[in-house]
XYZ file of C-alpha atoms in Angstrom:
734
model
C 124.613 109.542 111.157
C 122.360 111.162 113.588
C 118.743 111.737 112.127
C 117.513 114.653 110.318
C 114.000 113.558 109.889
C 111.445 116.297 111.129
C 110.278 115.524 114.476
C 106.502 114.237 114.827
C 105.686 116.872 116.807
C 102.110 118.018 118.802
C 98.646 117.815 116.988
C 96.936 120.895 116.996
C 93.374 121.298 118.637
C 92.155 121.520 114.663
C 94.227 118.683 113.767
C 92.593 116.451 116.828
C 89.224 117.306 115.682
C 90.080 116.389 112.139
C 91.741 113.229 112.733
C 88.656 112.334 115.401
C 86.377 112.718 112.619
C 88.452 110.555 110.261
C 88.431 108.077 113.229
C 84.854 108.068 114.069
C 84.019 107.650 109.988
C 85.915 104.733 109.294
C 84.691 103.324 112.868
C 81.447 103.786 111.682
C 82.064 101.965 108.477
C 83.390 98.866 110.032
C 80.427 98.622 112.896
C 77.750 98.399 109.603
C 80.087 95.872 108.041
C 80.384 93.821 110.573
C 77.607 94.139 113.043
C 74.675 93.541 109.640
C 72.737 90.726 110.201
C 70.297 89.695 107.472
C 70.230 92.853 105.371
C 71.939 94.212 102.759
C 74.637 96.855 103.569
C 75.795 100.089 101.339
C 78.947 99.243 100.105
C 79.807 103.069 100.449
C 80.387 101.685 104.600
C 82.849 99.744 103.296
C 84.838 102.550 101.370
C 84.542 104.655 104.799
C 85.876 101.719 106.774
C 88.797 101.270 104.079
C 90.006 105.443 103.847
C 89.337 106.184 107.408
C 91.838 103.253 108.232
C 94.182 104.063 105.851
C 94.364 107.989 106.473
C 94.940 106.875 110.488
C 98.051 104.437 109.145
C 99.660 106.987 106.920
C 99.174 109.826 109.443
C 100.487 108.251 112.297
C 102.049 104.584 111.928
C 103.932 105.213 108.659
C 105.186 108.828 110.233
C 106.384 106.833 113.084
C 108.471 104.446 111.301
C 109.696 106.623 109.094
C 111.254 109.214 111.903
C 111.728 106.919 114.937
C 112.465 103.356 113.693
C 114.158 103.839 110.481
C 115.292 107.310 110.811
C 115.547 108.720 107.380
C 118.365 111.254 106.396
C 117.250 113.862 103.930
C 120.690 115.404 103.742
C 122.173 112.194 103.035
C 122.678 111.103 98.715
C 120.412 108.139 97.235
C 121.663 105.747 94.717
C 119.953 107.804 92.156
C 122.407 110.773 92.942
C 125.399 109.518 93.476
C 125.241 106.428 90.607
C 123.611 108.015 88.151
C 124.146 106.766 84.767
C 120.777 107.331 82.508
C 119.801 104.267 82.081
C 119.202 102.314 85.524
C 120.061 104.967 87.937
C 118.777 108.143 87.479
C 116.849 110.545 90.005
C 113.225 110.899 88.649
C 110.776 113.017 89.677
C 108.900 112.158 92.940
C 105.049 112.565 91.122
C 106.651 110.357 88.237
C 108.293 107.771 90.785
C 105.447 108.021 92.882
C 103.687 106.465 89.484
C 106.095 104.281 88.457
C 106.118 102.490 91.552
C 102.411 102.254 92.088
C 101.915 101.216 88.523
C 104.698 98.690 88.783
C 103.441 97.231 92.070
C 99.745 97.320 91.171
C 99.379 94.023 88.991
C 96.758 91.399 89.050
C 96.953 90.245 92.919
C 94.637 93.238 94.171
C 92.312 92.421 91.208
C 92.213 88.843 91.310
C 92.673 87.582 95.058
C 89.362 89.649 96.118
C 87.500 88.804 93.370
C 88.339 84.957 94.178
C 87.975 85.419 98.043
C 84.314 87.025 97.585
C 83.404 83.268 97.317
C 83.823 83.044 101.180
C 81.824 86.384 101.873
C 83.049 90.031 101.844
C 83.934 90.791 105.504
C 86.766 88.034 105.941
C 88.801 89.853 102.949
C 88.050 92.790 103.620
C 89.329 92.781 107.099
C 92.838 91.394 105.860
C 93.053 93.626 103.138
C 92.572 96.778 104.978
C 94.397 95.220 108.662
C 97.095 93.286 106.790
C 98.169 96.524 104.314
C 98.629 98.912 107.348
C 100.309 97.253 110.061
C 102.687 94.351 107.258
C 102.151 95.416 103.437
C 103.343 98.510 103.627
C 105.639 98.558 106.126
C 107.057 95.680 104.360
C 107.451 97.835 100.922
C 108.584 100.938 102.775
C 111.204 99.303 104.890
C 112.618 97.181 101.981
C 113.039 100.587 100.020
C 115.037 102.048 102.722
C 117.309 99.071 103.168
C 117.885 98.584 99.762
C 118.390 102.486 98.991
C 121.335 102.390 101.755
C 122.858 99.761 99.904
C 122.940 101.024 96.218
C 120.106 99.862 95.122
C 120.575 96.243 95.576
C 118.134 93.358 95.203
C 116.384 91.585 97.831
C 118.051 88.338 97.314
C 121.669 90.122 97.148
C 120.781 91.938 100.568
C 119.837 88.713 102.225
C 122.929 86.463 100.829
C 125.165 89.582 102.707
C 123.367 90.667 105.724
C 122.128 87.038 106.322
C 124.912 84.727 105.806
C 125.897 81.998 103.054
C 123.301 79.636 103.630
C 120.199 81.906 103.967
C 121.285 84.114 101.245
C 121.906 81.264 98.814
C 118.324 80.004 99.768
C 116.678 83.669 99.556
C 118.559 84.044 96.286
C 117.301 80.801 94.478
C 113.989 81.321 96.723
C 113.109 85.103 95.249
C 114.011 84.330 91.731
C 112.023 80.862 91.270
C 108.795 82.354 93.295
C 109.629 85.857 90.702
C 109.127 83.582 87.811
C 105.696 82.163 88.928
C 104.550 85.488 90.083
C 105.261 87.071 86.633
C 104.055 84.199 84.952
C 100.476 84.758 86.338
C 100.047 88.138 86.170
C 100.559 87.538 82.327
C 98.202 85.165 82.065
C 95.423 87.383 83.619
C 96.485 89.878 81.024
C 95.735 87.289 78.299
C 92.441 86.012 79.897
C 91.401 89.699 79.821
C 92.638 90.096 76.211
C 92.245 86.962 74.268
C 89.441 87.772 71.303
C 89.301 91.508 72.162
C 90.110 93.503 69.588
C 88.994 96.907 71.366
C 91.563 95.777 74.584
C 94.153 94.758 72.392
C 94.320 97.977 70.116
C 93.731 100.436 73.131
C 96.519 98.515 75.428
C 99.201 98.590 72.167
C 98.512 102.051 71.807
C 99.975 102.866 75.420
C 103.576 101.707 74.327
C 104.218 104.580 71.981
C 102.340 107.119 74.149
C 104.608 106.380 77.022
C 107.644 106.445 74.300
C 106.643 110.084 73.295
C 106.502 110.862 76.986
C 109.651 109.692 77.581
C 111.449 111.719 75.193
C 108.865 115.152 75.893
C 110.615 115.094 79.244
C 113.695 114.026 78.209
C 114.581 116.115 75.020
C 111.619 118.119 74.096
C 110.669 120.045 77.654
C 112.590 118.726 80.456
C 110.746 118.889 84.038
C 107.190 119.774 82.365
C 106.233 116.669 84.094
C 101.855 118.469 84.414
C 102.150 119.333 80.631
C 103.351 116.202 79.589
C 100.581 114.552 81.976
C 97.642 116.334 79.839
C 98.951 114.999 76.944
C 99.206 111.649 77.909
C 95.958 111.314 79.392
C 94.836 113.342 76.248
C 96.048 110.687 73.901
C 95.224 107.718 76.263
C 91.397 108.546 76.093
C 92.033 108.897 72.644
C 92.917 105.082 72.281
C 90.447 103.910 74.360
C 87.934 105.593 72.148
C 89.616 104.460 69.165
C 89.894 100.816 70.065
C 85.836 100.923 69.807
C 86.244 102.200 66.484
C 88.675 99.142 65.307
C 86.737 97.100 67.427
C 83.968 97.670 64.636
C 86.131 98.007 61.469
C 87.609 95.977 58.916
C 91.058 96.115 61.058
C 89.255 94.198 63.572
C 90.395 90.932 62.548
C 93.937 92.168 62.999
C 93.706 92.772 66.848
C 91.280 90.048 67.602
C 94.101 87.321 69.049
C 94.114 84.223 70.463
C 95.860 83.486 73.238
C 98.834 82.009 72.202
C 99.607 84.843 70.095
C 98.775 86.983 72.848
C 101.969 85.267 75.070
C 104.509 85.674 71.865
C 103.738 89.445 71.683
C 103.459 89.754 75.738
C 107.035 87.997 75.965
C 108.449 89.983 72.954
C 107.054 93.809 74.890
C 108.495 92.627 77.929
C 112.197 91.703 76.993
C 112.265 94.867 75.314
C 110.636 96.980 78.038
C 113.388 95.501 80.268
C 116.281 96.797 78.420
C 115.450 100.016 77.085
C 116.494 103.517 79.534
C 113.443 103.758 82.492
C 113.654 106.971 81.177
C 112.254 106.191 77.483
C 109.519 103.638 78.176
C 109.489 102.206 81.797
C 108.678 105.194 83.773
C 106.652 107.349 81.400
C 104.430 104.281 80.795
C 103.924 103.476 84.521
C 103.308 107.224 85.139
C 100.678 107.135 82.106
C 99.210 104.173 83.376
C 98.835 105.468 87.339
C 96.316 108.378 85.900
C 94.105 105.595 84.391
C 94.309 103.652 87.569
C 93.987 105.996 90.115
C 91.379 108.062 88.108
C 89.316 105.194 87.989
C 89.413 103.456 91.200
C 88.519 107.183 92.633
C 85.777 108.002 90.203
C 84.667 104.244 91.253
C 84.782 104.965 94.707
C 82.798 108.482 94.299
C 80.337 106.523 91.864
C 79.965 103.741 95.063
C 78.812 107.056 97.257
C 76.660 108.109 94.935
C 74.859 105.338 93.712
C 74.885 103.480 96.860
C 74.972 100.001 95.499
C 74.226 97.430 98.429
C 76.092 94.316 99.009
C 74.601 90.964 97.696
C 77.134 88.768 98.595
C 76.785 87.517 102.503
C 79.198 88.957 104.618
C 79.793 85.343 105.535
C 79.143 82.655 103.329
C 78.935 78.780 104.117
C 81.709 78.096 101.942
C 83.997 79.832 104.243
C 83.335 77.085 106.559
C 82.835 74.297 104.579
C 86.279 74.641 102.058
C 84.632 73.232 98.916
C 83.764 76.358 96.857
C 83.404 75.866 93.237
C 86.104 79.107 92.434
C 88.738 77.857 94.893
C 88.759 74.864 97.399
C 90.207 74.922 101.095
C 88.927 76.634 104.063
C 89.215 80.657 105.318
C 92.158 80.153 106.975
C 94.831 79.415 105.658
C 93.518 80.256 102.061
C 92.019 83.783 102.445
C 94.886 84.912 103.150
C 97.140 83.357 100.198
C 94.482 84.048 97.894
C 94.554 88.024 98.522
C 97.998 87.811 97.893
C 98.445 91.627 96.922
C 96.249 94.221 98.374
C 96.867 93.368 102.220
C 101.226 92.129 101.733
C 103.095 90.821 99.293
C 106.441 90.037 98.357
C 106.171 90.970 94.895
C 106.228 94.588 96.246
C 109.876 94.016 98.105
C 111.403 92.951 94.627
C 110.370 96.578 92.873
C 111.426 98.074 96.459
C 114.927 96.542 95.851
C 114.736 96.941 92.326
C 113.762 99.573 89.941
C 112.404 101.961 92.871
C 115.661 102.371 94.864
C 117.536 103.694 91.853
C 115.152 106.301 90.527
C 114.357 108.017 94.250
C 115.831 111.668 94.863
C 115.576 111.564 99.095
C 115.016 109.393 101.676
C 112.342 111.459 103.178
C 109.975 110.056 99.882
C 109.993 106.704 101.317
C 106.928 107.375 103.254
C 104.813 108.586 99.963
C 106.555 106.168 97.564
C 106.754 102.515 99.648
C 104.164 103.301 102.515
C 101.586 105.486 100.117
C 101.799 103.394 97.255
C 100.389 100.379 98.635
C 98.057 101.786 100.438
C 96.690 102.936 97.016
C 96.864 99.327 95.876
C 95.103 98.247 98.404
C 91.940 100.495 97.664
C 91.825 98.765 94.561
C 91.480 95.353 95.821
C 88.585 97.047 98.150
C 87.274 98.168 95.211
C 87.404 94.703 93.341
C 85.944 93.459 96.327
C 82.903 95.957 96.089
C 82.616 94.958 92.586
C 82.260 91.180 92.538
C 79.941 91.651 96.076
C 77.495 94.131 94.420
C 76.544 91.728 91.205
C 74.430 89.217 91.567
C 75.871 86.156 93.603
C 74.606 83.640 90.843
C 76.538 85.344 87.997
C 79.299 86.012 90.295
C 79.758 81.963 90.287
C 78.839 81.377 86.814
C 81.779 83.638 85.772
C 84.285 82.526 88.772
C 83.830 78.828 88.288
C 86.036 77.060 85.870
C 84.095 75.173 82.734
C 84.591 72.165 84.327
C 82.557 72.868 87.269
C 79.614 74.688 85.400
C 79.666 73.307 81.734
C 80.006 75.260 78.635
C 76.364 76.748 77.929
C 74.255 79.192 80.128
C 71.736 75.843 80.551
C 74.598 74.079 82.332
C 75.789 77.202 84.316
C 72.218 77.759 85.393
C 71.746 74.390 87.037
C 74.968 74.208 88.577
C 74.738 77.146 90.148
C 71.493 76.436 91.590
C 73.919 73.231 93.427
C 75.498 76.056 94.831
C 72.622 77.426 96.581
C 72.208 80.147 94.203
C 69.996 81.281 91.468
C 70.405 82.350 87.939
C 68.430 81.749 85.318
C 69.686 81.130 81.652
C 68.453 84.031 80.057
C 69.585 86.356 82.952
C 73.356 84.889 81.714
C 72.384 85.414 78.256
C 71.172 88.958 79.070
C 74.678 90.016 81.387
C 76.910 88.966 78.447
C 74.822 90.824 75.841
C 74.763 93.912 77.620
C 78.528 94.206 77.763
C 78.308 93.075 73.614
C 80.108 89.964 74.821
C 79.574 86.386 73.676
C 79.671 84.607 77.134
C 80.467 85.261 80.751
C 81.176 82.262 81.403
C 84.211 81.134 83.286
C 85.878 84.251 82.896
C 88.056 83.533 85.561
C 90.970 85.777 86.305
C 89.158 88.749 88.358
C 89.380 91.156 85.833
C 85.958 90.823 83.792
C 84.069 90.404 87.048
C 85.371 93.791 88.468
C 84.356 95.455 84.868
C 81.067 93.924 85.451
C 80.964 95.569 88.344
C 82.845 98.998 87.017
C 80.107 99.063 84.163
C 76.963 98.704 86.656
C 77.910 101.376 88.757
C 79.433 104.043 86.176
C 76.605 103.141 83.495
C 74.177 104.437 86.764
C 75.907 107.652 86.653
C 76.734 108.195 83.117
C 74.935 107.120 79.957
C 72.884 104.494 81.761
C 72.635 100.987 80.243
C 72.935 101.653 76.770
C 76.736 102.729 77.824
C 77.330 99.382 79.764
C 79.301 97.887 77.165
C 81.800 101.161 77.307
C 82.547 100.681 80.585
C 82.537 97.400 80.396
C 85.671 97.492 78.129
C 86.955 100.473 79.613
C 87.588 98.551 82.876
C 89.183 95.932 80.763
C 91.526 97.932 79.445
C 92.514 99.744 82.691
C 93.125 96.241 84.421
C 95.153 95.121 81.386
C 97.419 97.965 81.722
C 97.298 97.932 85.321
C 98.562 94.171 85.055
C 101.074 95.032 82.079
C 102.845 97.858 83.833
C 104.000 95.030 86.511
C 105.394 92.719 84.003
C 107.241 95.307 82.457
C 109.089 96.346 85.954
C 109.060 92.875 86.922
C 111.077 91.474 84.068
C 113.422 94.483 84.848
C 113.715 93.361 88.666
C 114.320 89.900 87.512
C 117.091 90.637 85.734
C 118.971 92.518 88.155
C 118.421 89.644 90.722
C 119.864 87.574 87.986
C 122.347 89.841 87.337
C 123.217 89.730 91.069
C 123.612 85.867 91.211
C 125.759 85.542 88.076
C 127.815 88.583 89.307
C 128.965 86.185 92.287
C 130.635 83.780 89.478
C 131.571 86.450 86.635
C 131.904 90.237 88.348
C 131.103 92.266 84.950
C 127.318 90.864 85.671
C 127.252 93.132 88.622
C 127.096 95.889 86.527
C 123.216 96.245 85.918
C 123.828 98.483 82.905
C 126.257 96.120 81.621
C 124.833 95.077 77.479
C 126.130 91.581 77.376
C 125.109 90.546 80.754
C 121.812 92.782 80.340
C 120.577 90.945 76.978
C 121.343 87.711 78.734
C 119.699 87.979 81.579
C 116.630 89.563 80.265
C 116.296 86.684 77.755
C 116.495 84.480 80.685
C 114.259 85.732 82.861
C 111.324 85.970 79.618
C 111.938 82.521 78.732
C 111.576 81.047 82.059
C 108.133 83.174 83.212
C 106.941 82.451 79.219
C 107.329 78.862 79.899
C 104.769 78.453 82.833
C 102.745 81.218 80.918
C 102.112 78.735 77.954
C 101.661 76.301 80.404
C 98.687 78.011 82.337
C 96.877 79.428 78.847
C 96.754 75.627 77.596
C 95.837 74.472 81.590
C 92.859 72.026 81.297
C 91.915 72.883 84.947
C 91.840 75.990 84.019
C 94.971 78.063 84.422
C 94.098 81.076 86.873
C 92.149 78.304 89.401
C 95.452 76.111 88.766
C 98.065 78.577 89.192
C 96.595 81.089 91.574
C 96.949 79.521 94.809
C 100.652 78.393 94.015
C 100.994 82.417 92.993
C 99.967 82.934 96.533
C 101.970 80.807 98.338
C 104.784 81.961 96.357
C 103.943 85.729 96.598
C 103.567 85.080 100.605
C 106.398 83.330 101.155
C 108.690 85.806 99.373
C 106.933 88.488 101.594
C 108.211 86.480 104.740
C 111.718 86.507 103.051
C 111.539 90.198 102.801
C 110.280 90.684 106.309
C 113.012 88.244 107.657
C 115.753 90.569 105.411
C 114.491 93.534 107.179
C 114.154 92.353 110.863
C 117.875 91.210 110.269
C 118.913 94.503 109.361
C 116.916 96.273 111.695
C 118.623 94.675 114.603
C 121.894 94.184 113.142
C 121.822 98.431 113.068
C 120.643 98.793 116.637
C 117.312 99.420 116.164
C 116.333 96.144 118.152
C 113.698 97.161 120.228
C 111.952 98.349 116.945
C 112.480 94.972 115.182
C 108.842 94.186 115.801
C 107.708 96.431 113.541
C 108.621 93.554 110.703
C 108.901 90.430 113.021
C 105.141 90.752 113.685
C 103.658 90.475 110.377
C 106.510 88.151 110.154
C 105.141 85.536 112.347
C 101.899 85.747 110.949
C 102.810 85.549 107.713
C 105.034 82.268 108.026
C 102.507 80.659 109.928
C 100.057 81.440 106.995
C 101.691 80.446 104.053
C 103.681 77.570 105.557
C 100.179 76.061 106.888
C 98.615 76.509 103.044
C 101.949 74.837 101.762
C 101.730 72.037 103.794
C 97.962 71.289 102.601
C 98.537 71.950 98.883
C 101.583 69.197 99.327
C 100.363 66.683 101.828
C 96.560 67.171 101.548
C 94.528 64.038 100.534
C 91.695 66.068 98.867
C 92.383 66.435 95.323
C 91.037 70.013 95.086
C 93.295 71.167 97.021
C 96.516 68.451 97.215
C 98.450 68.888 94.153
C 100.214 65.580 94.560
C 96.420 63.870 95.847
C 95.504 65.714 92.353
C 98.138 64.098 90.100
C 97.768 60.682 91.590
C 94.250 60.379 90.876
C 94.383 61.868 87.171
C 97.249 59.607 87.055
C 95.217 56.320 88.343
C 92.786 57.262 85.570
C 95.088 57.139 82.910
C 96.297 53.823 83.704
C 92.717 52.619 83.902
C 92.888 54.313 80.210
C 89.975 56.881 81.870
C 89.287 60.807 80.915
C 87.891 62.625 83.945
C 86.224 65.878 83.661
C 87.105 68.834 82.777
C 89.631 67.265 80.953
C 88.464 66.277 77.132
C 91.113 63.978 76.150
C 94.148 61.470 77.117
C 96.603 64.477 76.130
C 94.556 66.931 78.810
C 95.056 64.557 81.333
C 98.570 63.858 80.895
C 99.033 68.016 80.729
C 97.091 67.790 84.225
C 99.634 65.164 85.618
C 102.813 66.940 84.225
C 101.526 70.295 85.731
C 100.020 68.866 89.018
C 103.228 67.354 89.760
C 105.387 70.868 88.769
C 103.481 72.912 91.260
C 103.309 70.219 94.366
C 106.990 70.208 93.931
C 107.485 73.884 93.668
C 105.377 74.227 96.702
C 107.488 71.987 99.162
C 110.816 73.892 97.483
C 109.512 77.264 98.309
C 108.773 76.150 101.843
C 111.732 74.287 102.514
C 114.162 77.217 101.024
C 112.013 79.942 102.959
C 112.419 77.820 106.413
C 116.203 77.871 105.632
C 116.216 81.324 105.052
C 114.023 81.758 108.105
C 116.531 79.705 110.432
C 119.556 81.422 109.038
C 118.076 85.023 109.965
C 117.006 83.812 113.480
C 120.670 82.718 113.948
C 122.395 85.848 112.454
C 120.093 87.922 114.573
C 120.571 85.882 117.719
C 124.458 86.182 117.174
C 124.219 90.359 116.312
C 122.072 90.784 119.651
C 124.783 88.813 121.648
C 128.242 90.323 119.677
C 126.848 93.812 118.643
C 130.345 94.931 117.990
C 131.635 92.346 115.710
C 128.240 92.688 113.716
C 129.094 93.634 109.824
C 127.058 96.011 107.864
C 127.092 96.527 104.100
C 125.579 99.712 103.737
C 126.959 102.416 101.572
C 129.029 105.428 103.130
C 127.515 108.736 103.332
C 127.582 111.236 100.864
C 126.035 114.841 101.526
C 123.386 115.169 98.857
C 123.334 118.501 96.776
C 119.426 117.719 95.245
C 116.516 119.573 97.228
C 112.823 118.038 96.739
C 109.809 117.680 98.411
C 108.986 114.297 100.972
C 105.565 114.260 99.660
C 103.088 115.315 96.712
C 102.859 119.323 97.835
C 106.131 120.970 99.089
C 106.013 122.416 102.749
C 106.695 126.149 102.976
C 109.969 124.910 104.725
C 110.892 122.756 101.659
C 109.838 125.718 99.212
C 112.129 128.262 101.100
C 115.119 125.249 100.607
C 114.418 124.962 97.078
C 114.448 128.227 96.364
C 117.436 128.997 98.315
C 119.012 126.444 96.614
C 118.540 127.602 93.178
C 119.679 130.730 93.848
C 123.022 129.363 95.011
C 123.103 127.774 91.891
C 121.886 130.753 90.147
C 124.913 133.107 91.778
C 127.307 130.225 90.722
C 126.329 130.282 87.225
C 126.676 133.803 86.781
C 130.175 134.008 88.863
C 131.579 131.205 86.470
C 129.921 133.368 83.332
C 131.702 136.254 84.512
C 135.102 134.665 85.158
C 134.821 133.423 81.520
C 134.600 136.784 80.351
C 137.297 137.922 82.122
C 139.601 135.246 81.111
C 138.755 136.284 77.640
C 139.545 139.566 77.807
C 142.863 139.076 78.854
């Protein structure tokens, strides 16, 4: 089928002037960040560098891929149109779907990773976030979405099984599902750390569920198609829930919403199970759409606040920890650990699961993949940039006190102050206490997970614009709610995608499981997925070494290995579909990702440094157990045994993930070589072409041509309806 995408065309003189200006602004931002030596740099330059680069990438590179490489077809019916069943397959307004997709992919990664990576300085992480997303992350998301959409919305693992081969496909199915479990557990762990003992945050987040249900029924039953109307209502209710959260926290209800981590784990598991089995229009899509307003609005206002207040970057461009690799936040050298610590925002395998899970079953037109696939990832990358800004504008002493585990800095402000001084920075006990008091928290020590650090940065910027120091506590808790909302939306969508993957796997044994909306399979698969990641969540909450500090390296490795699987599948499909000359679009980021992640995996398995190597850590703690000793930060022999068990599991999983991905890469290479040698014998599993009867714009704003097309289709539908009405009347008269 020939492409019916619009040709790129030539730029007008006005467009050339505009894009030249954009490029110069971005270049100026990069120059200021990279060339500054010894002086503080305004965070506004980081914003300029990122936005200028994103604009160029979206306008030119993404357009090139959609029109020349993928050759999207606006006349082709998507799975949402052909297989519409109102549960999983449902044509969804592009604005709502953009919100759902962005909310689903933008979880803990863009918040946690950049905050942790700031230990190395702001420059390495910023370069990876921006360059990585333009050339790798957004490309992976968009291309995966395209190929899944062409295959009835099949999951990444199932596509690997059908297109790569039985060996690589089986390895991919197992790797994708296992990695998915770890990713969901760490996402949920960040939510628990952010909401534990916080009645304000817990109440506000809880209220988003009935609000989303109301929005879903409003759009489906009460006022179908009134997207703008329901958006305004949803935003108003969301803001009210935020304000009401403070009232609850100061009332007799506070104890009811003050939950311990273990209790939060149970509630999160229950919510994720229910959300994964309800129809997408009822909770998942409206809740994600609702949270998108909060996410995009907050990040946009934060960027404006940076430009207005012009805070300076207090963290160095590159710190001493980048070269030594013994940082208190996480151990390891700049290469490869910055590239796996920033597990989202630049490149994320988790996104490929959403792009081959819920989104391809809901998209209206192929031409929308640029906005939804590439555009959403750029938006998430900007979230990561703002997280880097927030971590870099606060006092470095406070940053390390908040992000180093309790076993390193102690459990009181005096010990923390002394520990921070040993890192080469300074902050007094009084300053640590004052920082916590300013945001109405008992303590900010060892608040790992990224969310509290970002919240401190947000409160500093927003309070300078609105309210002064008296509003710091409000803005801090606003940011905590914003971040928890961010992550929960990835949990419900991720659990649903995990259910799809498990049903695909079980469907190879028992065919009814292949019907994703078959209720027995739906309930069983969702329960199994929730139970699996729930185990790791429970382990992380009770981890003596700190759940985030222990699990996030595994999360990063697993996530980037998953990206390698996705890019390998995309590269294979480009080659098999006759696009060999364009295969470099995914093959180049695949090569970089494979080198980085396999290097990191090797070090996490075989390093003799117990701060890096899981098995060396296990050996040291086991030796201490044999001698009857308790090593800090463990406080009891039970803690010691917990560390041994968790280190063993983490080490085995790191090795297993790497081995499975190597098998996938080898089998993908074999399939590509065979396709090049024998293109006629290549078998594809693409769904047959069917002409679309839907009309919808490719972007947020319809072009003149799209408006005319939609008006013409509406006129034809009206004429047909009138003809049917007239025919019915004639028949009755006869």
